[in-house]
XYZ file of C-alpha atoms in Angstrom:
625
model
C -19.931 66.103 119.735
C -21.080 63.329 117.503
C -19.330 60.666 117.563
C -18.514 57.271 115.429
C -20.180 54.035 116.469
C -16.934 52.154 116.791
C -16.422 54.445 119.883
C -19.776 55.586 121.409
C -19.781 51.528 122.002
C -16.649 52.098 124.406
C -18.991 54.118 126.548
C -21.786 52.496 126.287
C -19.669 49.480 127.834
C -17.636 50.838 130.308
C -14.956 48.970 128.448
C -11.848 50.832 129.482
C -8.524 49.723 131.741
C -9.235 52.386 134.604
C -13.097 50.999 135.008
C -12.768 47.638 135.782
C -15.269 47.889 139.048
C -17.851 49.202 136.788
C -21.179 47.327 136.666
C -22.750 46.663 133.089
C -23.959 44.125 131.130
C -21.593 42.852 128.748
C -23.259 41.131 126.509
C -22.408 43.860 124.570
C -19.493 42.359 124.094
C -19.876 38.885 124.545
C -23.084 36.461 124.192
C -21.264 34.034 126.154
C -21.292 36.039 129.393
C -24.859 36.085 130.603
C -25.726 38.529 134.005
C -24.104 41.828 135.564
C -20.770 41.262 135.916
C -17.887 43.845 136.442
C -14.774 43.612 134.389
C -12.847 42.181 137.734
C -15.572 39.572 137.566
C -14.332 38.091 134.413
C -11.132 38.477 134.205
C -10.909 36.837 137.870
C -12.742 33.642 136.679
C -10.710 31.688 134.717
C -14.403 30.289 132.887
C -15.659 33.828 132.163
C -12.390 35.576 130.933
C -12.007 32.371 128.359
C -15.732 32.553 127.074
C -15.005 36.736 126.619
C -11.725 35.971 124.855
C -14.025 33.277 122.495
C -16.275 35.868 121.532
C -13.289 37.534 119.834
C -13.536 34.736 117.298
C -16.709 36.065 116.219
C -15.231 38.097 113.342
C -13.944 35.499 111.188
C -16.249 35.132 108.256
C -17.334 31.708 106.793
C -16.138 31.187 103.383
C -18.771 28.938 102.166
C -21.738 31.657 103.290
C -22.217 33.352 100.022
C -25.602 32.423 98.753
C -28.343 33.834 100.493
C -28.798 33.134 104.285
C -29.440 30.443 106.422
C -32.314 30.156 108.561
C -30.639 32.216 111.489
C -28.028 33.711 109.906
C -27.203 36.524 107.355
C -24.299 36.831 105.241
C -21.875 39.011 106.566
C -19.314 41.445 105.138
C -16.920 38.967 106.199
C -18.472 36.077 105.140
C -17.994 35.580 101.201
C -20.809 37.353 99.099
C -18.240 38.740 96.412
C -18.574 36.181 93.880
C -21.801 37.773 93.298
C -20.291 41.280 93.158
C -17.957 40.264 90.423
C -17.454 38.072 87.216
C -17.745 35.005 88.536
C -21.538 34.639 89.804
C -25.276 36.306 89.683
C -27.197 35.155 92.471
C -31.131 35.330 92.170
C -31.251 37.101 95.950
C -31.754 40.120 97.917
C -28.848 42.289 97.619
C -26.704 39.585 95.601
C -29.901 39.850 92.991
C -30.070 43.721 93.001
C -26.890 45.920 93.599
C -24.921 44.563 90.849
C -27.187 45.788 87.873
C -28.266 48.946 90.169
C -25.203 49.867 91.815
C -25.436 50.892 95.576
C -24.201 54.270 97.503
C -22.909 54.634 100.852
C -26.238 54.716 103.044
C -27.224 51.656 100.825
C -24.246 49.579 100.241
C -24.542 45.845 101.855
C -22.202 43.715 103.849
C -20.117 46.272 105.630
C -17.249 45.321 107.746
C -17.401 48.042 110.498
C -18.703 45.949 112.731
C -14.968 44.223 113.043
C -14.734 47.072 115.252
C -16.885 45.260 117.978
C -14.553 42.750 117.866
C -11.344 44.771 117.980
C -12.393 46.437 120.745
C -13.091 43.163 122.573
C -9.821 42.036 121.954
C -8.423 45.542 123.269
C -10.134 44.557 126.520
C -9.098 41.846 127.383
C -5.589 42.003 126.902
C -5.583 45.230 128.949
C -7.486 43.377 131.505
C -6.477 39.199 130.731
C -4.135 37.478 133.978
C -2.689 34.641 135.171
C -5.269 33.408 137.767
C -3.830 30.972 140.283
C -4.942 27.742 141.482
C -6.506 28.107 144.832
C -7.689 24.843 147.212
C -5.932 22.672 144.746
C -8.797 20.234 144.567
C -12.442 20.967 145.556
C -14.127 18.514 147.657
C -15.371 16.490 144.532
C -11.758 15.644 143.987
C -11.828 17.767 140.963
C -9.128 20.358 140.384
C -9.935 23.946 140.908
C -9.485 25.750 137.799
C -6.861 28.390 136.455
C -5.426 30.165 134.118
C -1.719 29.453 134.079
C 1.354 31.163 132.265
C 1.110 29.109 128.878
C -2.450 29.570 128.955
C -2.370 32.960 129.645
C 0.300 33.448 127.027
C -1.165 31.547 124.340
C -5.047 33.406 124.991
C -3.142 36.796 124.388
C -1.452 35.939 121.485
C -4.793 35.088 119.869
C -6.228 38.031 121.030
C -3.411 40.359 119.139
C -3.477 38.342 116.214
C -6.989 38.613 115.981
C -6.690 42.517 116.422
C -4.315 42.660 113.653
C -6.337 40.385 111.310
C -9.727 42.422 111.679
C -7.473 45.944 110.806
C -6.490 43.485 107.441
C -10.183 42.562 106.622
C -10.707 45.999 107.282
C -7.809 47.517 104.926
C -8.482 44.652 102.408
C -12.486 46.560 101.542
C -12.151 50.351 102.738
C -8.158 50.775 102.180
C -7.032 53.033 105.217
C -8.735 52.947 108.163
C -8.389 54.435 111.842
C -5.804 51.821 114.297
C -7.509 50.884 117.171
C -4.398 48.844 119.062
C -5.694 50.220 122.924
C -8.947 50.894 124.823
C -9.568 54.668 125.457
C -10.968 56.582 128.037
C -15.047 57.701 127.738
C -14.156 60.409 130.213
C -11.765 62.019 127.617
C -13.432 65.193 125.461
C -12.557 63.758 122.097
C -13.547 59.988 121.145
C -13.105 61.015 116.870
C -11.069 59.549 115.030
C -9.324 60.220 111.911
C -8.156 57.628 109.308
C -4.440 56.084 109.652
C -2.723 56.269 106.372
C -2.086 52.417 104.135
C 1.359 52.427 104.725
C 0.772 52.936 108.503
C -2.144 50.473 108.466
C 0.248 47.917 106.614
C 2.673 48.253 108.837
C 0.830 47.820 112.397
C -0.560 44.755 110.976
C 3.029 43.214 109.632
C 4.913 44.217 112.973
C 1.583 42.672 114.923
C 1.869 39.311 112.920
C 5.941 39.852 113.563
C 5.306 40.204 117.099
C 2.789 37.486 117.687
C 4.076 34.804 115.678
C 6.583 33.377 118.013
C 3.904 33.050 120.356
C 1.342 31.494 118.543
C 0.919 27.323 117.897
C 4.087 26.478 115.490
C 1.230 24.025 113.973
C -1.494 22.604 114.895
C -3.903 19.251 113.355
C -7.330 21.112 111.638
C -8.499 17.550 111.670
C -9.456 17.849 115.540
C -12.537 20.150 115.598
C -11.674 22.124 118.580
C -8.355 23.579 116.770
C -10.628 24.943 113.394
C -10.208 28.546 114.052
C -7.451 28.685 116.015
C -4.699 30.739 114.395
C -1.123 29.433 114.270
C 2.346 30.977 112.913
C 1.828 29.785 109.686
C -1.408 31.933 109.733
C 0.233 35.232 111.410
C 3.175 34.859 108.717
C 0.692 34.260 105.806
C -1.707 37.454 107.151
C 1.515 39.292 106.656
C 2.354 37.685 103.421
C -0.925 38.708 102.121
C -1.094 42.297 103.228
C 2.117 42.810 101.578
C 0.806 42.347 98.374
C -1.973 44.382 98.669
C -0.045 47.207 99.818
C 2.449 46.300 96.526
C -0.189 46.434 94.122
C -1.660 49.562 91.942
C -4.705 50.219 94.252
C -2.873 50.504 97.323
C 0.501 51.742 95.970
C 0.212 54.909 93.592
C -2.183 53.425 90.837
C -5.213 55.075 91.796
C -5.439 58.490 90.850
C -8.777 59.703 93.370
C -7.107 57.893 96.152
C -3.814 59.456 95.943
C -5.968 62.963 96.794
C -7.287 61.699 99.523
C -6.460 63.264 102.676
C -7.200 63.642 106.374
C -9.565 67.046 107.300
C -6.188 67.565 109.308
C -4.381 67.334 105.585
C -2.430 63.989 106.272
C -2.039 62.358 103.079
C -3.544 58.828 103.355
C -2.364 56.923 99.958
C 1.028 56.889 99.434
C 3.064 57.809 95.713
C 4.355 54.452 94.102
C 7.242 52.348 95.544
C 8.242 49.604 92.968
C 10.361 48.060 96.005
C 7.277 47.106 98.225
C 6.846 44.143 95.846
C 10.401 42.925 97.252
C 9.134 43.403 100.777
C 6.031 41.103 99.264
C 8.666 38.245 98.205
C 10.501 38.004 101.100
C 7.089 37.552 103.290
C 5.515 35.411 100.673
C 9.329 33.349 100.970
C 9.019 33.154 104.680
C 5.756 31.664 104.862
C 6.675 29.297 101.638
C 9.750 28.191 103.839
C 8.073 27.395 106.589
C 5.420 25.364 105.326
C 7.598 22.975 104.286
C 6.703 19.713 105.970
C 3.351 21.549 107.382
C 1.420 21.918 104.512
C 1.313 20.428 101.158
C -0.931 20.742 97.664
C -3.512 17.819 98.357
C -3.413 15.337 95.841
C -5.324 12.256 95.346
C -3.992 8.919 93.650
C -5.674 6.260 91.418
C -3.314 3.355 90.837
C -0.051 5.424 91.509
C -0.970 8.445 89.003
C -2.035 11.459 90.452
C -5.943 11.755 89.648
C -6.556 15.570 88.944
C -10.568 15.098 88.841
C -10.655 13.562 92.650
C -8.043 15.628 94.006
C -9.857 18.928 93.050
C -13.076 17.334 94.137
C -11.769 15.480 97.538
C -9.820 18.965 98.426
C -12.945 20.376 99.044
C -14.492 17.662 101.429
C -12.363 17.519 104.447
C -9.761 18.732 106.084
C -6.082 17.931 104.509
C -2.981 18.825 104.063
C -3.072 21.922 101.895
C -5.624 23.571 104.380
C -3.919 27.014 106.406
C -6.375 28.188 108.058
C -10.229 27.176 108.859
C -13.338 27.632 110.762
C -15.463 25.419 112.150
C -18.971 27.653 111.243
C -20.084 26.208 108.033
C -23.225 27.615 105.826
C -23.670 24.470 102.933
C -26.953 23.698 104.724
C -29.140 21.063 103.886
C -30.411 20.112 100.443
C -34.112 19.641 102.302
C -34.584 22.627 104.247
C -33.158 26.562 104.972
C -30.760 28.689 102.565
C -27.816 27.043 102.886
C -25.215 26.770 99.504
C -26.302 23.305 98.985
C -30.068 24.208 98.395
C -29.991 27.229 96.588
C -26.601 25.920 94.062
C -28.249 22.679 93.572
C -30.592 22.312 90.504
C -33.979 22.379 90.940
C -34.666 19.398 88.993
C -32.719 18.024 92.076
C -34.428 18.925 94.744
C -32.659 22.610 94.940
C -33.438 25.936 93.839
C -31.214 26.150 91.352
C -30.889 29.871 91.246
C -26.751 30.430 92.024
C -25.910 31.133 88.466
C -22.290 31.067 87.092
C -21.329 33.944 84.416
C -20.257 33.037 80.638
C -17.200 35.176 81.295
C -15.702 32.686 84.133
C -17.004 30.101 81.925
C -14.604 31.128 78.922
C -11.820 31.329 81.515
C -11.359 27.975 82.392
C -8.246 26.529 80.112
C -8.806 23.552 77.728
C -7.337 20.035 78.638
C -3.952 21.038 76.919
C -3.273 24.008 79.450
C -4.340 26.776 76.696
C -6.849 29.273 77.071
C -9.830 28.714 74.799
C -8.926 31.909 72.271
C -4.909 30.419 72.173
C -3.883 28.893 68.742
C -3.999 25.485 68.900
C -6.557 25.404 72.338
C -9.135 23.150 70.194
C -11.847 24.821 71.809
C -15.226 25.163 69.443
C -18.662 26.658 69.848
C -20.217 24.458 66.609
C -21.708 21.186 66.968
C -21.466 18.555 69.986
C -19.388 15.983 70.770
C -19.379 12.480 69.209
C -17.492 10.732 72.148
C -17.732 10.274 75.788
C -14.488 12.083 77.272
C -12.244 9.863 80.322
C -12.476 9.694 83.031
C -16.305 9.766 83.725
C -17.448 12.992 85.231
C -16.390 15.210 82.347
C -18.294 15.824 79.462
C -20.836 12.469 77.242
C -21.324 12.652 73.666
C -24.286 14.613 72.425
C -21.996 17.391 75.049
C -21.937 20.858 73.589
C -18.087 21.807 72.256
C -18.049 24.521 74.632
C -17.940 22.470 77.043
C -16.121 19.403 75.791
C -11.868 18.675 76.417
C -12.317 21.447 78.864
C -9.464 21.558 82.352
C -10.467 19.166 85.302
C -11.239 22.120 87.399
C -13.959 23.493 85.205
C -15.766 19.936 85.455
C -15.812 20.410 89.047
C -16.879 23.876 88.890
C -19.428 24.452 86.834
C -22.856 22.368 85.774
C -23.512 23.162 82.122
C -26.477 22.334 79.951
C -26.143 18.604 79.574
C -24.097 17.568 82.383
C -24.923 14.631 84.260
C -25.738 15.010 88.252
C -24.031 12.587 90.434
C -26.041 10.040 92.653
C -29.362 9.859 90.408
C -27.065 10.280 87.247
C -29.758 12.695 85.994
C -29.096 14.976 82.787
C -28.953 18.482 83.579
C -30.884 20.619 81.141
C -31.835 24.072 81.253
C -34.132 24.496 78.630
C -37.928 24.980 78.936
C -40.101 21.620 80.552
C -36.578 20.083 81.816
C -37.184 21.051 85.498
C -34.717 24.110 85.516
C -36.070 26.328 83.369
C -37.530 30.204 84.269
C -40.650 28.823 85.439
C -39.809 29.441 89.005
C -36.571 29.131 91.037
C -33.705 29.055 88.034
C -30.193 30.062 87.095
C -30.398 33.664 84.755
C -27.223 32.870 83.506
C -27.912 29.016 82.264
C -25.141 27.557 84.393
C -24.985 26.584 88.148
C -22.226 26.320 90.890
C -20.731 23.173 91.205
C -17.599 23.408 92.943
C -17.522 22.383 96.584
C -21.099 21.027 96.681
C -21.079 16.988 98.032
C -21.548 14.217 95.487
C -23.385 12.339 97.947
C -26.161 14.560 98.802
C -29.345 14.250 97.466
C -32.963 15.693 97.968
C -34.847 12.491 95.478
C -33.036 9.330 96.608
C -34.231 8.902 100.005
C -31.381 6.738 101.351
C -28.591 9.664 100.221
C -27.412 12.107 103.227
C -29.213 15.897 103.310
C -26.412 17.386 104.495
C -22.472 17.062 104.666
C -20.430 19.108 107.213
C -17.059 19.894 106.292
C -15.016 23.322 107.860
C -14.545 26.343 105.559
C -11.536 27.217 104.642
C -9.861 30.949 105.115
C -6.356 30.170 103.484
C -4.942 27.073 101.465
C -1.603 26.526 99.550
C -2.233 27.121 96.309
C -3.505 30.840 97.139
C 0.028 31.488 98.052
C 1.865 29.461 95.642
C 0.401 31.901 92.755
C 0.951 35.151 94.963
C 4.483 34.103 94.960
C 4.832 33.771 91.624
C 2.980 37.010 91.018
C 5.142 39.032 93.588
C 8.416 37.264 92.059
C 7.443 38.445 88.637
C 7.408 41.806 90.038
C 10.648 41.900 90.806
C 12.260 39.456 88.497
C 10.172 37.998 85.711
C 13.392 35.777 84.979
C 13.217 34.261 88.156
C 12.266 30.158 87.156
C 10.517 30.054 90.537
C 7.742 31.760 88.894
C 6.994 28.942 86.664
C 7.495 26.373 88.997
C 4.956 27.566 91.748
C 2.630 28.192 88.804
C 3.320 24.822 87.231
C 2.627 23.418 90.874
C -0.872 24.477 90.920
C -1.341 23.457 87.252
C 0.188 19.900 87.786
C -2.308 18.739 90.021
C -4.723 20.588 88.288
C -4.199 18.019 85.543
C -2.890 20.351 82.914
C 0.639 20.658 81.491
C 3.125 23.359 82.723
C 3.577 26.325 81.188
C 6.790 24.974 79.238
C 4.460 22.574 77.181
C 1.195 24.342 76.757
C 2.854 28.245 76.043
C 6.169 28.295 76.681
C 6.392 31.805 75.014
C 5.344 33.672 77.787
C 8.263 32.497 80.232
C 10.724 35.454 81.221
C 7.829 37.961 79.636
C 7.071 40.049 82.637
C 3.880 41.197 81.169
C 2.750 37.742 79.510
C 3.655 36.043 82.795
C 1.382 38.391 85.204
C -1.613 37.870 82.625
C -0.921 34.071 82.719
C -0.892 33.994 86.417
C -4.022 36.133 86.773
C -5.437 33.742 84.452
C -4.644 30.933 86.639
C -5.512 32.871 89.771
C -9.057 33.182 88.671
C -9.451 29.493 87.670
C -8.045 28.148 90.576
C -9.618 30.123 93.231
C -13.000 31.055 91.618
C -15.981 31.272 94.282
C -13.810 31.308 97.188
C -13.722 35.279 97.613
C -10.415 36.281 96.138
C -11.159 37.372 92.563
C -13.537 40.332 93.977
C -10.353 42.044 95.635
C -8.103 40.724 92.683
C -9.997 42.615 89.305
C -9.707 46.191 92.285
C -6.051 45.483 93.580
C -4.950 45.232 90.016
C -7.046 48.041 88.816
C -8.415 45.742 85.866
C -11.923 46.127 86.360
C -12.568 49.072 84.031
C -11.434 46.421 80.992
C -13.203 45.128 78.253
C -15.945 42.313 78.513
C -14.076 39.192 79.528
C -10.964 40.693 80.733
C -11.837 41.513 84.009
C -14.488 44.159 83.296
C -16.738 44.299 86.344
C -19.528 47.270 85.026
C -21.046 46.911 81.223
C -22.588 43.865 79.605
C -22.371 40.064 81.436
C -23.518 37.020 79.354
C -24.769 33.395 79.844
C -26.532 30.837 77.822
C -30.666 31.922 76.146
C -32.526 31.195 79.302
C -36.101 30.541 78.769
C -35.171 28.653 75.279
C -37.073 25.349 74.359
C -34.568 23.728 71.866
C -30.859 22.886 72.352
C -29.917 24.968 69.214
C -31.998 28.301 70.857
C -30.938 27.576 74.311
C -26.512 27.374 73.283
C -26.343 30.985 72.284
C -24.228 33.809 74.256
C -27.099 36.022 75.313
C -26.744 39.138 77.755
C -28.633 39.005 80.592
C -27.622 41.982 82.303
C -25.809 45.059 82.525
C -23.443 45.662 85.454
C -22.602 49.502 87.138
C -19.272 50.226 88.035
C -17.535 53.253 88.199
C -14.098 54.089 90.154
C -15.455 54.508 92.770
C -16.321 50.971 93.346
C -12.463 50.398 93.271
C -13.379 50.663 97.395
C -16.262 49.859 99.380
C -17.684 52.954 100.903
C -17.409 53.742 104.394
C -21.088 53.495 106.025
C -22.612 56.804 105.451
C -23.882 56.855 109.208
C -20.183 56.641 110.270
C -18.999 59.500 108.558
C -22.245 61.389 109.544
C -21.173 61.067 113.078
C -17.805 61.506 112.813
C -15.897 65.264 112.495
C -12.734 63.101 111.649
C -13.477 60.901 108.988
C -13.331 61.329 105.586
C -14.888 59.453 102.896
C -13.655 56.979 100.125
C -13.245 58.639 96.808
C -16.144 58.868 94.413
C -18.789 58.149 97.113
């Protein structure tokens, strides 16, 4: 019988409970653990056991890979290539350059997830084979202590090991919907090693009672400012994995909105997407309320101060440059690069009149969804926003847009500023003026931006390729989960279930506040208590405040919006920028479509690898592919 790759890796292992005197090599399993050894020769060393249970780790994606590659390194499924794959970014690479005008199928679609299976099943092993290993001979002749693995150790290693189990199953549910539960290792000597899919609501709930379970267990909190700690996950992370699955499962994709899906069933007939159940946004809340509760005192929006008033500008900036305060979750694995060398985000999002390539190109459409200065969106009455003419004055404080500054882009939010580079905006260290028409070093000649724009946000202001004396690289962690994420899934879940509830304002008002705009009161009160007003408002704000970190790709599908017109979450049809390859400023500031997107339902999930379901009897296929 054919079988699926998750499992003919089992046997090619030897990874089961019963075979633990069997010789292989497992570097199969983990890189770390070099030689033929037999499972009773890991888990009996206290050294080897730990590096297998590191290797576990090995599925959590870096959020700031999401360029191209690195010298070594691809991007990964679980890395962060979506901006390309929505309305927020067109990359000028490889698959980020080609599938979103051509579309992709299932043998051909990039940065598959499967491979979390590895990982599961390396965190199966161990905890069916993980002890406490004893001190023996107290101290070696050296005088150094003999090492061990003792109770608290032993508790704390397993407790990462079933959160991480859990957590892959989310990343998993999060791109293909429902997908088989792998929670034990299985016997290569039984007849049948298929597998059929596990339905969402079973998926969702294995990976809420896991987080449940493991929570108590895990570090109540621990500093992300000590390197060794970026990774580890804590019970702020368990209850926020929970948090977050909730929602997913609450929202139209997952919970009776998608018509294909809710045919979908087993080969056995098991019905895999469930009919719609208005009360699993409650169930959302009360997670989303748990976690909010017990951050308190843990973590905090970061804010920065000049003179006593909260500076939006460096706040949104600084946020990105360390470790702080609002920071869940990190990892240590970092893929900004160097602005002199490899394919790091650095090189290929800076401009190539600075030294980068230049070719990481921002769309028009998450352009025209920043808000304006006085909290509106640019087509509100009274937003001031203008597309005729340029600015006569110099807008404070420095960093946002000079006279001679195109309207578009002038009395624009803080957090487009620190987003997005825009023809005529100045580049910090050499204080150079960005320009993207032809003979101003960024034009089409070579390495350059289709779209007219280039990423901004996250990049270091100290970095520079020309001035000799600046640093070529910065190293700061990337983040996995922040505050502000769950401040606005709050508010979204509460307006679910109560769009009178004033919470929903204030946790949207939070995010706005020290975004430097005014709360919803001031800039539209109209909207408050409108259940419908309120969830466009906060999907507005979700897309502003998190663009480029990997959220809005699963937003536009979870909410089913992506079918929309231009500009409203549309992910297939025409996508705009500025008139790349213009020579004056007048030819140059001109919506112009550069390309036209596919999407069809089916993209509403990613497909299963084709190779998977050619191997498997059991597994069925996501709709439309």
């Amino acid at each position: 019988m054919m079988k699926s790759k998750i499992y003919k890796a089992l046997l090619l292992c030897c990874i089961i409970i019963s075979m633990g005197s069997c010789s292989k090599n497992y570097l199969n399993v983990s890189d770390e653990l070099a030689g033929q050894l037999t499972l009773d020769q890991i888990f009996s060393t206290p050294a080897n056991a730990r590096a297998f249970h590191r290797n576990i780790f090995a599925g959590i994606g870096t959020s700031s890979a999401m360029v191209f590659q690195l010298s070594t390194t691809a991007v990964r499924g679980v890395d962060n290539p979506w901006p390309a794959f929505t309305d927020e970014n067109r990359n000028q690479q490889g698959a980020f350059r080609v599938e979103p005008p051509a579309g992709f199928n299932a043998s051909s679609a990039p940065f598959s997830r499967w491979d979390l299976y590895l990982y599961i099943r390396q965190a199966n092993v161990f905890m069916a084979n993980a002890k406490i290993i004893p001190r023996v001979g107290g101290t070696s002749s050296g005088g150094t202590v003999a090492d061990a693995i003792e109770e608290p150790e032993y508790k704390k290693l397993m407790a990462q090991a079933r959160f991480l189990r859990a957590y892959y199953h989310y990343l998993l549910f999060e791109l293909y919907g429902p997908v088989p539960i792998m929670d034990k290792t299985v016997n290569p000597n039984d007849a049948d090693l298929d597998f059929e899919r596990n339905s969402v609501d079973e998926v969702v709930n294995f990976v809420t009672k896991e987080m449940d379970a493991v929570a108590p267990d895990l570090d109540e909190y621990i500093s992300l400012t000590d390197i060794n700690n970026l990774g580890l996950p804590t019970k702020g992370v368990a209850l926020a994995v929970k948090a977050k699955i909730l929602v997913l499962a609450a929202s139209p994709l997952y919970n009776g909105g998608f018509a294909e899906a809710m045919a979908l069933t087993n080969k056995s007939g098991k019905k895999l997407f469930p009919a719609k159940d208005d009360n699993k946004w409650q169930k959302a809340v009360s997670a989303l309320q748990d976690f909010i509760n017990f951050s308190v005192g843990k973590y905090d929006l970061y804010r920065e101060f000049t003179a006593g008033v909260l500076d939006p500008d460096k706040s949104i900036y600084q946020l990105f440059q360390a470790m702080n305060s609002e920071v869940i979750w990190a990892s240590g694995n970092e893929a900004y690069g160097s602005i002199s060398s490899g394919d790091g985000m650095v090189r290929r999002a800076t401009p190539r009149s600075q030294g980068g390539y230049g070719n990481v190109g921002p769309t028009q459409e998450l352009v025209d969804a920043f808000f304006m200065k006085n909290g509106k969106s640019i087509n509100d009455p009274g937003s001031g926003y203008s597309e005729v003419g340029f600015s006569t004055v110099t807008e404070v404080p420095a960093g946002r847009s000079e006279a001679g500054t195109f309207n578009m882009y002038v009395n624009r939010e803080p957090r487009f500023y620190a987003s997005i580079v825009y023809h005529g905006k100045r580049w910090p260290v050499t204080n150079a003026l960005i320009k993207f028409t032809k003979g101003n070093g960024n034009d089409i000649a070579s390495n350059y931006s289709i779209t007219g724009y280039n990423m901004y946000k996250r990049l270091n202001r100290t970095v520079s390729q020309s001035v000799t004396t600046a640093p070529k690289t910065f190293y700061r962690p990337s983040f996995i989960f922040r505050l502000a994420e769950f401040y606005l899934l709050y508010a979204e879940a509460l307006n679910e279930v109560n769009p009178a509830d004033p919470k929903i304002a204030q946790y949207v008002d939070l995010v706005r506040e020290r975004a430097g705009i005014p709360k919803w009161s001031v800039s539209n009160p109209a909207i408050i208590g409108n259940q419908a007003l309120q969830r466009e408002a906060i999907r507005k704000e979700s897309r502003v405040e998190l663009c480029f970190e990997g959220q809005r790709y699963f937003d536009v599908r979870r909410w089913m919006i992506a079918e929309n017109a231009s500009g409203q979450g549309a992910q297939g049809g025409p996508f705009y920028g500025m008139n790349v390859g213009a020579e004056t400023d007048a030819d140059f500031l001109k919506r112009t479509q550069y390309e036209t997107r596919v999407f069809t339902r089916a993209y509403y999930l990613w497909p299963i690898p084709l190779a998977e379901i050619q191997k498997s009897t059991k597994l069925v296929q996501n709709p439309g592919w």
